Amino acid sequence: MADPRFYDNAGPFTLAEVCAAAEVQLPPDSDGASRIFDLASLKGAGSSHLSFFTGARGTHEELARSAAGFVFVPDKARAEIRTPSPCVAIPCGSVIHAFASTARLFYRDSSVVAWSQQTSVDPTAEIGDNVVLGPGVVIGPGAEIGDGTKIGPNTVIGRGVAIGRNCEIASNVTIAHAYLGDEVLVLPGAQIGQPGFGFASNAKGHIKVPQLGRVIIQDRVEIGAATTIDRGALGDTVVGEGTKIDNLVQIGHNTHVGRHCVIVSQVGISGSCELGDFVVLGGQVGIADHVRIGSGARLAARSAVASGVELAGGKDYGGVPAKPVREWIREVHTLTRLAKHSKQTDNG
């Protein structure tokens, strides 16, 4: 569910109203007057919540265990889908389009932070002892800044953001829809909690899917200059305790980074990835969506991991696609020898 510190819920709405907004048919034998109070993931939904099921790998068990009262499901696969009783399945041609439309119905102002305050520091913000605010700092309503934290010039802290004790937030940083722990270091230009890169696409174009989640930064994390950490779509994007992130890194929505990881400059991590503890990613590593990397794994610079791949922990990887490093090195040496042999043959 969306955190009320950051988002205003316009609900509840009836099932009939939701179906109309999503442009889908009211399910047979359902009560159109049933009220839906909020949106949630399959894991977090309750009986008064609407969730969605796309049929993606690994989500069938989540659906079977879900307590959601209402779920968007793919129309084509409806006969094969077993929703838990008494959940109401709502068939639709495009689950993502239906959910995007419904999310805009419940959360009409979820895209960017609206600023209506007349002062740089909103009077409802809570500022701890010995906090230092540089020139031009803006702090939104309901924000909390812990004791001893320093915030550099022209940094913007959005509505409801909570920052722990003894943090250092440099200049020109934007933090929204986020919770930061103690002793966090954020270097200049970092962007934390901006909307994730999520779209529903068809032949007519691309429709933005509202991003209703948060970013959770645990204690003693360091975030490099111009790094971006997008907020989750419904759940959270999490960076674990003690992790160190270099400059110019992109972390996509709903990704979970474990404790004490090291992520070097220009790494790109797509959405919904899971990194265990003490993972090391070399410079310019690229990770596609829904990847799982076990604790202690290390990826050499410019390695790439394809969508949905799972890499075992405690091993070193390299190459495109990433594979165990010794295997990768053997392949590189083999290709080098073949290239030399081919050149010698061509030269007669």
mmCIF file with all atom_site columns, N, CA and C in Angstrom, residues 42 53 55-65 80-82:
data_model
loop_
_atom_site.group_PDB
_atom_site.id
_atom_site.type_symbol
_atom_site.label_atom_id
_atom_site.label_alt_id
_atom_site.label_comp_id
_atom_site.label_asym_id
_atom_site.label_entity_id
_atom_site.label_seq_id
_atom_site.pdbx_PDB_ins_code
_atom_site.Cartn_x
_atom_site.Cartn_y
_atom_site.Cartn_z
_atom_site.occupancy
_atom_site.B_iso_or_equiv
_atom_site.pdbx_formal_charge
_atom_site.auth_seq_id
_atom_site.auth_comp_id
_atom_site.auth_asym_id
_atom_site.auth_atom_id
_atom_site.pdbx_PDB_model_num
ATOM 1  N N  . LEU A 1 42 ? 0.556  -8.251  -4.274  1.00 0.00 ? 42 LEU A N  1
ATOM 2  C CA . LEU A 1 42 ? -0.063 -9.517  -3.893  1.00 0.00 ? 42 LEU A CA 1
ATOM 3  C C  . LEU A 1 42 ? 0.329  -9.919  -2.480  1.00 0.00 ? 42 LEU A C  1
ATOM 4  N N  . PHE A 1 53 ? -2.058 -9.334  -11.175 1.00 0.00 ? 53 PHE A N  1
ATOM 5  C CA . PHE A 1 53 ? -1.297 -10.539 -11.481 1.00 0.00 ? 53 PHE A CA 1
ATOM 6  C C  . PHE A 1 53 ? -1.065 -10.585 -12.975 1.00 0.00 ? 53 PHE A C  1
ATOM 7  N N  . GLY A 1 55 ? 1.058  -12.881 -14.451 1.00 0.00 ? 55 GLY A N  1
ATOM 8  C CA . GLY A 1 55 ? 1.466  -14.203 -14.900 1.00 0.00 ? 55 GLY A CA 1
ATOM 9  C C  . GLY A 1 55 ? 2.959  -14.365 -14.998 1.00 0.00 ? 55 GLY A C  1
ATOM 10 N N  . ALA A 1 56 ? 3.712  -13.372 -14.536 1.00 0.00 ? 56 ALA A N  1
ATOM 11 C CA . ALA A 1 56 ? 5.168  -13.445 -14.598 1.00 0.00 ? 56 ALA A CA 1
ATOM 12 C C  . ALA A 1 56 ? 5.684  -14.596 -13.759 1.00 0.00 ? 56 ALA A C  1
ATOM 13 N N  . ARG A 1 57 ? 6.862  -15.080 -14.125 1.00 0.00 ? 57 ARG A N  1
ATOM 14 C CA . ARG A 1 57 ? 7.468  -16.200 -13.423 1.00 0.00 ? 57 ARG A CA 1
ATOM 15 C C  . ARG A 1 57 ? 7.629  -15.881 -11.936 1.00 0.00 ? 57 ARG A C  1
ATOM 16 N N  . GLY A 1 58 ? 7.246  -16.852 -11.118 1.00 0.00 ? 58 GLY A N  1
ATOM 17 C CA . GLY A 1 58 ? 7.410  -16.697 -9.682  1.00 0.00 ? 58 GLY A CA 1
ATOM 18 C C  . GLY A 1 58 ? 6.249  -16.025 -8.972  1.00 0.00 ? 58 GLY A C  1
ATOM 19 N N  . THR A 1 59 ? 5.238  -15.566 -9.724  1.00 0.00 ? 59 THR A N  1
ATOM 20 C CA . THR A 1 59 ? 4.134  -14.853 -9.083  1.00 0.00 ? 59 THR A CA 1
ATOM 21 C C  . THR A 1 59 ? 2.902  -15.728 -8.849  1.00 0.00 ? 59 THR A C  1
ATOM 22 N N  . HIS A 1 60 ? 2.877  -16.946 -9.422  1.00 0.00 ? 60 HIS A N  1
ATOM 23 C CA . HIS A 1 60 ? 1.712  -17.810 -9.232  1.00 0.00 ? 60 HIS A CA 1
ATOM 24 C C  . HIS A 1 60 ? 1.537  -18.197 -7.764  1.00 0.00 ? 60 HIS A C  1
ATOM 25 N N  . GLU A 1 61 ? 2.649  -18.489 -7.089  1.00 0.00 ? 61 GLU A N  1
ATOM 26 C CA . GLU A 1 61 ? 2.556  -18.826 -5.670  1.00 0.00 ? 61 GLU A CA 1
ATOM 27 C C  . GLU A 1 61 ? 2.127  -17.615 -4.844  1.00 0.00 ? 61 GLU A C  1
ATOM 28 N N  . GLU A 1 62 ? 2.600  -16.437 -5.235  1.00 0.00 ? 62 GLU A N  1
ATOM 29 C CA . GLU A 1 62 ? 2.178  -15.218 -4.535  1.00 0.00 ? 62 GLU A CA 1
ATOM 30 C C  . GLU A 1 62 ? 0.674  -15.033 -4.655  1.00 0.00 ? 62 GLU A C  1
ATOM 31 N N  . LEU A 1 63 ? 0.134  -15.282 -5.843  1.00 0.00 ? 63 LEU A N  1
ATOM 32 C CA . LEU A 1 63 ? -1.315 -15.159 -6.035  1.00 0.00 ? 63 LEU A CA 1
ATOM 33 C C  . LEU A 1 63 ? -2.058 -16.171 -5.170  1.00 0.00 ? 63 LEU A C  1
ATOM 34 N N  . ALA A 1 64 ? -1.577 -17.397 -5.140  1.00 0.00 ? 64 ALA A N  1
ATOM 35 C CA . ALA A 1 64 ? -2.253 -18.442 -4.369  1.00 0.00 ? 64 ALA A CA 1
ATOM 36 C C  . ALA A 1 64 ? -2.287 -18.116 -2.880  1.00 0.00 ? 64 ALA A C  1
ATOM 37 N N  . ARG A 1 65 ? -1.251 -17.412 -2.380  1.00 0.00 ? 65 ARG A N  1
ATOM 38 C CA . ARG A 1 65 ? -1.176 -17.085 -0.953  1.00 0.00 ? 65 ARG A CA 1
ATOM 39 C C  . ARG A 1 65 ? -1.747 -15.718 -0.620  1.00 0.00 ? 65 ARG A C  1
ATOM 40 N N  . GLU A 1 80 ? -6.928 -20.637 -16.655 1.00 0.00 ? 80 GLU A N  1
ATOM 41 C CA . GLU A 1 80 ? -5.836 -21.368 -16.011 1.00 0.00 ? 80 GLU A CA 1
ATOM 42 C C  . GLU A 1 80 ? -5.475 -20.793 -14.643 1.00 0.00 ? 80 GLU A C  1
ATOM 43 N N  . ILE A 1 81 ? -6.045 -19.641 -14.308 1.00 0.00 ? 81 ILE A N  1
ATOM 44 C CA . ILE A 1 81 ? -5.654 -18.955 -13.080 1.00 0.00 ? 81 ILE A CA 1
ATOM 45 C C  . ILE A 1 81 ? -6.605 -19.328 -11.955 1.00 0.00 ? 81 ILE A C  1
ATOM 46 N N  . ARG A 1 82 ? -6.039 -19.696 -10.828 1.00 0.00 ? 82 ARG A N  1
ATOM 47 C CA . ARG A 1 82 ? -6.841 -20.035 -9.650  1.00 0.00 ? 82 ARG A CA 1
ATOM 48 C C  . ARG A 1 82 ? -6.598 -18.982 -8.576  1.00 0.00 ? 82 ARG A C  1
#
